[in-house]
XYZ file of C-alpha atoms in Angstrom:
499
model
C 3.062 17.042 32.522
C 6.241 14.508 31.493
C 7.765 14.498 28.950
C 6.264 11.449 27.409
C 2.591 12.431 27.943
C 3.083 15.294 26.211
C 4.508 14.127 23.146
C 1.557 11.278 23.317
C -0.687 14.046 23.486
C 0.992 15.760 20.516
C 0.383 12.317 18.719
C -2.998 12.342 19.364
C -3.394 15.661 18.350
C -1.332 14.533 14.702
C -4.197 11.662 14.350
C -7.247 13.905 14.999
C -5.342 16.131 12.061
C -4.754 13.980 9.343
C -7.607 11.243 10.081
C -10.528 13.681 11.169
C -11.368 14.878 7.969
C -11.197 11.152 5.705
C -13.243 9.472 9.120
C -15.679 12.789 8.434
C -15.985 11.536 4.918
C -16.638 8.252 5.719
C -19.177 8.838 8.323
C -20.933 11.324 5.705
C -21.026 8.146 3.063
C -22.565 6.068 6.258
C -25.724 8.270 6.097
C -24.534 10.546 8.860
C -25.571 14.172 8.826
C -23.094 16.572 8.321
C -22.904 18.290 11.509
C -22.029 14.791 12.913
C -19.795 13.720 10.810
C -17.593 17.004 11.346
C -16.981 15.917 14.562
C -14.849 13.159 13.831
C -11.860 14.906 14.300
C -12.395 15.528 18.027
C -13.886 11.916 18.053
C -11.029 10.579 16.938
C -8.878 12.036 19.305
C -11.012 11.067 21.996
C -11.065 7.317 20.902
C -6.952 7.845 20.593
C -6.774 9.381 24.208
C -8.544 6.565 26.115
C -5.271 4.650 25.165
C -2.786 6.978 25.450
C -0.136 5.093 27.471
C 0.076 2.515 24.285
C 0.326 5.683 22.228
C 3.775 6.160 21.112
C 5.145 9.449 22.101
C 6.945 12.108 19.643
C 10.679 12.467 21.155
C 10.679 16.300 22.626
C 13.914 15.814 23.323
C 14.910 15.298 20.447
C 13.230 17.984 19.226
C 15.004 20.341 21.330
C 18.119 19.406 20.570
C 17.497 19.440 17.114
C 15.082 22.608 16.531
C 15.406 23.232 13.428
C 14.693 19.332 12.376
C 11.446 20.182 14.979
C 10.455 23.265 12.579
C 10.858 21.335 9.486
C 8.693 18.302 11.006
C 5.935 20.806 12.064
C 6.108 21.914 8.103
C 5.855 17.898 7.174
C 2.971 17.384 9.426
C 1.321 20.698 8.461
C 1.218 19.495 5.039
C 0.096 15.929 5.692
C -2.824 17.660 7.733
C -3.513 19.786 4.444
C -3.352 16.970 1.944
C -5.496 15.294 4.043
C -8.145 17.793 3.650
C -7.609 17.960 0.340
C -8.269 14.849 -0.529
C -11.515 13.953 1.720
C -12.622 17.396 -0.092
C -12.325 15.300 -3.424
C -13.747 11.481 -1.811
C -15.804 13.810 -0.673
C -17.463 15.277 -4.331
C -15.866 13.519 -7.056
C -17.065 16.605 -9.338
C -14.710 18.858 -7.432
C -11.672 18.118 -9.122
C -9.630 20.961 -7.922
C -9.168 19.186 -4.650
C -6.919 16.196 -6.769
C -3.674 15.769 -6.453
C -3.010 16.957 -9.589
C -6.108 19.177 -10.647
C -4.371 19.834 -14.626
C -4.217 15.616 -15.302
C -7.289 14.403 -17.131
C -6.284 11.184 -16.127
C -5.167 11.262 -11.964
C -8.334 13.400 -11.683
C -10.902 10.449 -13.700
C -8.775 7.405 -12.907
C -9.772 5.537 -9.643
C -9.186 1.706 -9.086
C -11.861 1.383 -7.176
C -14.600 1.685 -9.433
C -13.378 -1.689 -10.488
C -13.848 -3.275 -7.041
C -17.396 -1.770 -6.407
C -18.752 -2.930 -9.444
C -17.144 -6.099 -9.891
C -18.776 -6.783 -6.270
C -22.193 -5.147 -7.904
C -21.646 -8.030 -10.659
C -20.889 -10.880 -8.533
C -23.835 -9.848 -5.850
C -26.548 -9.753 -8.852
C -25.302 -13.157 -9.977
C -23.294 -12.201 -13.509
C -21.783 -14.925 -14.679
C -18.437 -13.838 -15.245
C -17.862 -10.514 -12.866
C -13.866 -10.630 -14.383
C -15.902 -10.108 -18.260
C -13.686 -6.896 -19.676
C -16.952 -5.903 -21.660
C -18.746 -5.283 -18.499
C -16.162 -2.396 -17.549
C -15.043 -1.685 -20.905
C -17.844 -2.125 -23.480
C -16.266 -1.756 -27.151
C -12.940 -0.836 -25.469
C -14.138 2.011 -24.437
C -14.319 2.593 -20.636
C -17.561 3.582 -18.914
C -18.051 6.277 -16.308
C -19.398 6.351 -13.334
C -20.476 10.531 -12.740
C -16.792 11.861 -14.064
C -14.920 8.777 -13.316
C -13.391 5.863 -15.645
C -14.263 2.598 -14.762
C -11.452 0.100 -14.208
C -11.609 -3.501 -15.260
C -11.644 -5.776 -12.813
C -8.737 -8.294 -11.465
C -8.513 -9.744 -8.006
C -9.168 -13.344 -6.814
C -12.622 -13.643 -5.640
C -12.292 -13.395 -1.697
C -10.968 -10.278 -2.324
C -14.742 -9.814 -3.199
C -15.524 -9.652 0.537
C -14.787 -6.670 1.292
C -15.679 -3.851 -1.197
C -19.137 -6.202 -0.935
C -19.280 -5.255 3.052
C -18.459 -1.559 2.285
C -21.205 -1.928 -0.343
C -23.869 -3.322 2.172
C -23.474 -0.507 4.537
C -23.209 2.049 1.434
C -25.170 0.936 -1.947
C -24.335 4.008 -3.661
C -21.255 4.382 -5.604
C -20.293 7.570 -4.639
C -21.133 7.049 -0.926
C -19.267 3.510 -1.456
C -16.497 5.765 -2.618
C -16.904 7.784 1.066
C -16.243 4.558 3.187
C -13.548 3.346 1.207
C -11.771 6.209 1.690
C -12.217 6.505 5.078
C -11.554 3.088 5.359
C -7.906 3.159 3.816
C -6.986 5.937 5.438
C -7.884 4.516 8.938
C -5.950 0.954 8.231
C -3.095 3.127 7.547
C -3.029 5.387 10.307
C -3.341 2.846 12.452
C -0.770 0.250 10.749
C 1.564 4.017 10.793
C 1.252 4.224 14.601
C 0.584 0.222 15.592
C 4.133 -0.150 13.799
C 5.810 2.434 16.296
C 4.278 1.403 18.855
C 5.364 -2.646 18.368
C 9.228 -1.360 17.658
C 8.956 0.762 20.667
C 11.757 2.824 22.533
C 14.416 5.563 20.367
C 13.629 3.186 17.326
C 9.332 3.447 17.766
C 9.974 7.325 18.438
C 11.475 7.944 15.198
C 8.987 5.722 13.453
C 6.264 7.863 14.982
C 7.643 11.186 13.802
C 8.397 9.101 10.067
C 4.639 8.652 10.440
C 3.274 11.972 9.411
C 5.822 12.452 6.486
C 4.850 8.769 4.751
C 1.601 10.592 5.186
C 2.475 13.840 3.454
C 3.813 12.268 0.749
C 2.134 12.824 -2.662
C 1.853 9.457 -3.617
C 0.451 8.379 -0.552
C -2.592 11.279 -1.508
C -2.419 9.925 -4.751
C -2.906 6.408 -4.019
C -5.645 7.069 -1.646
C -7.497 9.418 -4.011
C -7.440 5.961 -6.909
C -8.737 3.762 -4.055
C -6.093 0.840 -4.923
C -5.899 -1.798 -2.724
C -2.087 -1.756 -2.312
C -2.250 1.230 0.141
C -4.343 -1.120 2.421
C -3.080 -4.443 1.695
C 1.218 -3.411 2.044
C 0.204 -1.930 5.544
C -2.488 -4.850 6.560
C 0.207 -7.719 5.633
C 3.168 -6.008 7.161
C 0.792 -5.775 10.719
C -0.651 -8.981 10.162
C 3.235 -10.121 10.153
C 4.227 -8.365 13.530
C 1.156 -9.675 14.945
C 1.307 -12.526 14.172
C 5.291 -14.004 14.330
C 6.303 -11.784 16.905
C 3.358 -10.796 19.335
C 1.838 -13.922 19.895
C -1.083 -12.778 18.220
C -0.808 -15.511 15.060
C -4.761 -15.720 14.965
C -5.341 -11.520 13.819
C -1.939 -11.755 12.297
C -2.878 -14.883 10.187
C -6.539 -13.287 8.805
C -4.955 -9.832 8.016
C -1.998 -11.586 6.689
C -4.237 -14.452 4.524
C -7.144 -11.969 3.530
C -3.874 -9.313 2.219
C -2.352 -12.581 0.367
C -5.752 -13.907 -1.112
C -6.707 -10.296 -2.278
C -3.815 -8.435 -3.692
C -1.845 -11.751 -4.592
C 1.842 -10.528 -4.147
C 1.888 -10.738 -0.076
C 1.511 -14.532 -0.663
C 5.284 -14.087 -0.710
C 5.415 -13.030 2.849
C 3.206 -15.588 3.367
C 6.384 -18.127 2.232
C 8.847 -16.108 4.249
C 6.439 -16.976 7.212
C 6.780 -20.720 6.275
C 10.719 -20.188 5.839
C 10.572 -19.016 9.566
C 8.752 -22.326 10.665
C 6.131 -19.891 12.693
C 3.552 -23.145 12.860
C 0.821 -21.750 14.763
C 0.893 -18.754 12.352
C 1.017 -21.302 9.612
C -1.906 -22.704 10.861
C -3.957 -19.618 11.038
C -2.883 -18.535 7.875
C -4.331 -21.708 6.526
C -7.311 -21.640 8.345
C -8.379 -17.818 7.938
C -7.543 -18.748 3.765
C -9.982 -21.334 3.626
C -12.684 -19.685 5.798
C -12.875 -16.422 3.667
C -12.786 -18.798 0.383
C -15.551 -20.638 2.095
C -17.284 -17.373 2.562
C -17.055 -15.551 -0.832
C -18.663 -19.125 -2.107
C -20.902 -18.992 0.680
C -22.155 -15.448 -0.576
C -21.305 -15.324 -4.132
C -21.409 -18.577 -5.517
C -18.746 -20.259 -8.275
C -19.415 -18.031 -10.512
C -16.353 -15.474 -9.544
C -14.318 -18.760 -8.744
C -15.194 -20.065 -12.461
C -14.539 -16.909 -13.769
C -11.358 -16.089 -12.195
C -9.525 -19.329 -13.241
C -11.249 -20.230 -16.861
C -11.122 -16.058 -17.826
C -8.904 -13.995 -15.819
C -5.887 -16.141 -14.297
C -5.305 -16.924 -17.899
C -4.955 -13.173 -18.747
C -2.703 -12.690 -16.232
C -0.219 -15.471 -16.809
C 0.029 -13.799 -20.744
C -0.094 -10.272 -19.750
C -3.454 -9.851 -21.827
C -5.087 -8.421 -18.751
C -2.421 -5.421 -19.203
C -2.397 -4.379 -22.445
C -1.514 -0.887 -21.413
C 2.051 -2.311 -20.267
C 2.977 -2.704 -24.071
C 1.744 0.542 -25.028
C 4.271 3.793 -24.947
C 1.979 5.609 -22.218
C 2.149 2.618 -20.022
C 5.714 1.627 -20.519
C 6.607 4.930 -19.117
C 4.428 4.585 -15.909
C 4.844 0.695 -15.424
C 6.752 0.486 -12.235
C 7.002 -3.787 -12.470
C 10.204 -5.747 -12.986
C 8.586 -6.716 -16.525
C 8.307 -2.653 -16.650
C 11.750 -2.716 -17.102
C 12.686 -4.577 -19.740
C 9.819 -2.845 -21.873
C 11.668 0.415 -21.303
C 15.106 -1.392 -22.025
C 13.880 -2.683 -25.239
C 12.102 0.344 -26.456
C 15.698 2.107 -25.555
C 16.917 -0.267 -28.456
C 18.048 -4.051 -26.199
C 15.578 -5.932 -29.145
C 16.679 -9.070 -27.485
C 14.052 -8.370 -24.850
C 11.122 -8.896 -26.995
C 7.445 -9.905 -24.756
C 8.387 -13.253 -24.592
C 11.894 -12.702 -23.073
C 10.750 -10.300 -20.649
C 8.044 -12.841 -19.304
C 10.612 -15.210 -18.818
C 12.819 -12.740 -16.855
C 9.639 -11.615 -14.780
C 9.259 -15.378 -14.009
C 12.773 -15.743 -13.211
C 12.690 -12.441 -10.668
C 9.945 -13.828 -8.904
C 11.223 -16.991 -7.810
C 14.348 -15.384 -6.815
C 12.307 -12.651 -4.887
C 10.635 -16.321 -3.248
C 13.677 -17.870 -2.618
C 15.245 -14.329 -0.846
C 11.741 -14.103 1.350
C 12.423 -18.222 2.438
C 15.715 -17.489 3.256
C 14.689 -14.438 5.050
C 12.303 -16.555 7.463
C 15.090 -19.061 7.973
C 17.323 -16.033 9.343
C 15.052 -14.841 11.947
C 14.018 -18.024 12.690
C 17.849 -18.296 13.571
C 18.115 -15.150 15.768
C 15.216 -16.345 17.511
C 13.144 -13.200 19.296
C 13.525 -9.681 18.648
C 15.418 -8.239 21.629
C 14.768 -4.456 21.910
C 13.438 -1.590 19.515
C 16.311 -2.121 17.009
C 15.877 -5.286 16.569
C 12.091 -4.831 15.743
C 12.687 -2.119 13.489
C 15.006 -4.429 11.404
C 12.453 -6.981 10.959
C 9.786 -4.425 10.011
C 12.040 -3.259 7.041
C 12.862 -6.862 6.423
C 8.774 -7.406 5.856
C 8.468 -4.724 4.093
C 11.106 -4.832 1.680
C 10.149 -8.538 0.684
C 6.634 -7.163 0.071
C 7.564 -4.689 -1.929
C 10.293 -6.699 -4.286
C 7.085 -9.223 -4.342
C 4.883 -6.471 -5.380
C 7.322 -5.824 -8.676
C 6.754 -9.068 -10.069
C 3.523 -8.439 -11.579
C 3.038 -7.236 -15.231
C 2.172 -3.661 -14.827
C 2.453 -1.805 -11.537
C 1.028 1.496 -11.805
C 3.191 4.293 -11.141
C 0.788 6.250 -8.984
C 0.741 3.680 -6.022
C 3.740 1.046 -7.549
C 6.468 2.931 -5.560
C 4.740 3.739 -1.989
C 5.933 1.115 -0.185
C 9.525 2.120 -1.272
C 8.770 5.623 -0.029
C 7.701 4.269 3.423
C 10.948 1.255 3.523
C 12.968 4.117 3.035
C 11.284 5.875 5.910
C 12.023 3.145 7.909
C 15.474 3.024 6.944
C 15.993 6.559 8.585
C 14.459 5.254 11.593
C 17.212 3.147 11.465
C 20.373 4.936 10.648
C 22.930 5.233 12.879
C 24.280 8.742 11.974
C 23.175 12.225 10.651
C 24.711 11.631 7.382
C 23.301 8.258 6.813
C 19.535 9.543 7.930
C 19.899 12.751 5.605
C 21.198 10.378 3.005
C 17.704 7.918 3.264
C 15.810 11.263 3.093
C 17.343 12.437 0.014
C 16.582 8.907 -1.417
C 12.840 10.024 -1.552
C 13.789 12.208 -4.644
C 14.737 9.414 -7.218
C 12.171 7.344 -5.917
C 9.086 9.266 -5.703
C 9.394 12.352 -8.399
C 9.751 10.858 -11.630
C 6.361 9.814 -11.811
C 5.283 13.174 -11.477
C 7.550 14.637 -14.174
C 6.805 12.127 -16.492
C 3.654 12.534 -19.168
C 0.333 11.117 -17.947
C -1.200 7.876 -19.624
C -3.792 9.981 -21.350
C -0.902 12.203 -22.916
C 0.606 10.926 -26.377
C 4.108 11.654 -25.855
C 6.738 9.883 -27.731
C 8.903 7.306 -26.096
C 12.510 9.763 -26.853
C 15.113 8.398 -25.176
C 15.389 11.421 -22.149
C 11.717 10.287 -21.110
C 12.368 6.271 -21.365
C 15.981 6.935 -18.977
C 13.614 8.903 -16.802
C 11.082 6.573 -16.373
C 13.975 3.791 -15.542
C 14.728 5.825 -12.311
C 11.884 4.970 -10.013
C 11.932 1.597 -10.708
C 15.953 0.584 -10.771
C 16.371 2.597 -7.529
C 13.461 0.707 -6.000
C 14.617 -2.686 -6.820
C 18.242 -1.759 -5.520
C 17.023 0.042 -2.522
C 14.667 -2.651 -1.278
C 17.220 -5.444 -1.845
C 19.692 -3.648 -0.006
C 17.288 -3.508 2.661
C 17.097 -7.003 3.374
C 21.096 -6.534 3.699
C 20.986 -4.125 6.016
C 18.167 -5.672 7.947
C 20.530 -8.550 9.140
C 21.144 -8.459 12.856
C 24.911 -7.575 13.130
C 27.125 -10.332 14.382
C 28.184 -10.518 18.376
C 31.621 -8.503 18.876
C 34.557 -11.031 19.068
């Protein structure tokens, strides 16, 4: 057997581990008995294997030059294979809390986002007039429960509406709604993981591959999945529906994962400008086109009522940060991962000069900057024309990603259980693309700053008091993310021809 079939085998093998047991989950919330369901592991690797030759091989050679990098990989993927069992064990039985990522926090082990989306799609099926109402997830301020978890309120544009509502037609029960979704975001991003490393291809796509499993093992990336939030889906669906769509000649699936990742989770619209700044027409086009037909469709289904609701009750909200009140209260100012996040913790340090007001201005400010850096972006690669090899590829991926990410900041509160993945996984990329030992090591150890704080620092449900070694904490995550993904789009830039 080659060399390259083997490692594509080995890939396989890595899928069937860590997306057997959420697809088992999923399958179990689709009706399916159990025995049947336990075989998705072996189904999954079967479904993998008819297309292995697109499969992107893990580099054995550089595994045995490098064994001890090897061992510590097998570790990474041995505990991305565990956490993935661990959490379909808790979508599995919400009542099990011991399987959570963090069994001893009240609130990682009640909180899940997706409450929010089932119900407000519950609401907006049985004809409520306003599904975005705060008393119908919160009556009297107090949040309701759905077995032992909170419900969230709810607030996404209605086409996002479409799809928790499809979940829910195949799964009508909450907790078996829960199931599918589960399974659901955990297939998209496997499959944007590997579909990534397989576009960049070559050295670069090999790397990517073996990055794979350790985005995977990460505990925010458990974390994320086990809340449900739509940012784990919609960062990976956008940043496909990009490479699809500008540099595959695929612009009609790029534009409707692209457009349905822009028109639900609001903050890839940005990427959808950096596609414009490119002048990618035809992906325009589809962009446009896929936009209108799933607005036509969430009409179609669910009336005006979500449309009326959205801009008379809840766009409102969001413009004044009265959808977020937890961003001005001490728990949430430590976990609030947004741009507006910190100035909150820079004027509860003692900067009074960034009062609410000031702080909304400077949010506004950051995101037409963070526009103006994604247009200028498109008008770069538009200027290099196509990607010419693996490196090349990889570049554009972190430049994608890194503009969705700075877009994603711009909101008013960013929760810090999901507000930093896509940093985690840009800096994954980034040692893809380093050069040198030193520099790769050096992207690894930028995981730490990144992703630990938000485990060290109190949980929303705790009352701790905003002293200043917590608030300089808390200002880690979200400094080295803005610094880390803007130097990405530097270092994205195709170096210039020699001479």
């Amino acid at each position: 057997m080659s060399g390259d079939r083997l490692g594509s085998w080995l890939t396989l093998l890595s899928v069937a581990l860590c997306l057997g047991p959420p697809l088992a989950v999923a399958l179990e919330g689709l009706g399916a008995p159990p025995a049947a369901a336990l075989t998705a592991p072996l189904a999954a690797l079967a479904l993998f294997a008819l297309g292995w030759r697109r499969i992107p091989p893990l580099p054995l050679a550089l595994a045995r030059r490098h064994p001890a990098a090897a061992a510590l990989w097998i570790l990474v993927l041995a505990a991305a294979a565990f956490g993935g069992v661990r959490a379909s064990l808790y979508a599995r039985d919400a009542t099990q809390p011991r399987h959570s990522v963090d069994p001893g926090d009240a609130f990682r082990v009640e909180h899940c986002c997706m409450t929010a989306y089932a119900e407000a799609a519950r609401f907006a099926a049985e004809g409520v007039d306003n599904p975005y109402a705060r008393d119908l997830y919160r009556p009297g301020g107090e949040p309701r429960r759905l077995g032992p978890l909170t419900v969230d309120p709810f607030h996404y544009p209605p086409p996002f509406l479409l799809l928790p509502g499809a979940v829910r037609a195949v799964a009508p029960d909450f907790f078996d709604t829960r199931r599918v979704w589960f399974g659901l975001q955990a297939l998209v991003l496997g499959a944007a993981l590997l579909g990534l490393a397989r576009w960049v291809g070559g050295e670069e796509g090999r790397r990517v591959a073996l990055g794979a499993a350790l985005v995977w093992a990460l505990p925010s990336t458990f974390l994320g999945l086990q809340f449900g939030n739509f940012q784990l889906t919609a960062i990976p669906m956008a940043l496909a529906g990009c490479w699809l769509g500008w540099s595959a000649s695929r612009p009609r699936t790029g534009g409707a994962l692209l457009a349905f990742a822009a028109l639900g989770k609001v903050f890839p619209c940005l990427l959808a400008l950096h596609v414009l700044g490119g002048r990618r027409w035809r992906f325009v086009a589809w962009l446009t086109a896929w936009g209108a037909a799933f607005a036509l469709l969430t009409l179609a289904l669910y009336g005006w009522a979500p449309f009326d609701g959205f801009f008379r009750h809840e766009l409102p909200r969001l413009a004044s940060g009265a959808s977020f009140p937890q961003s001005e209260q001490p728990s949430g100012i430590l976990v609030n991962q947004s741009f507006y996040g910190i100035t909150t913790k820079l004027r509860a340090l003692g900067l009074d000069a960034l009062d609410a007001a000031a702080g909304k201005r400077l949010s506004q400010l950051y995101a037409l900057l963070v526009a103006a850096a994604a247009v200028a972006a498109g008008r770069r690669l538009a200027r290099e024309g196509e990607a010419v090899d693996g490196r090349d590829r990889l570049r554009r991926a972190v430049t994608w990603l890194a503009i969705l990410n700075l877009a994603s900041f711009a909101g008013p509160f960013v929760g810090g259980g999901y507000g930093n993945w896509g940093t985690l996984w840009l800096i994954v990329l980034l040692w893809a693309l380093a050069g040198s030992r030193v520099a790769r090591w050096s992207w690894l150890a930028a995981l730490l700053p990144v992703g630990a704080p938000i485990f060290v620092l109190p949980s929303p449900t705790d009352r701790a008091a905003l002293t200043t070694g917590l608030l300089l904490l808390a200002l880690v995550a979200p400094l080295a993310g803005l610094a880390l993904n803007a130097a990405a789009l530097r270092l994205a830039r195709r170096p210039a021809p020699a001479g």
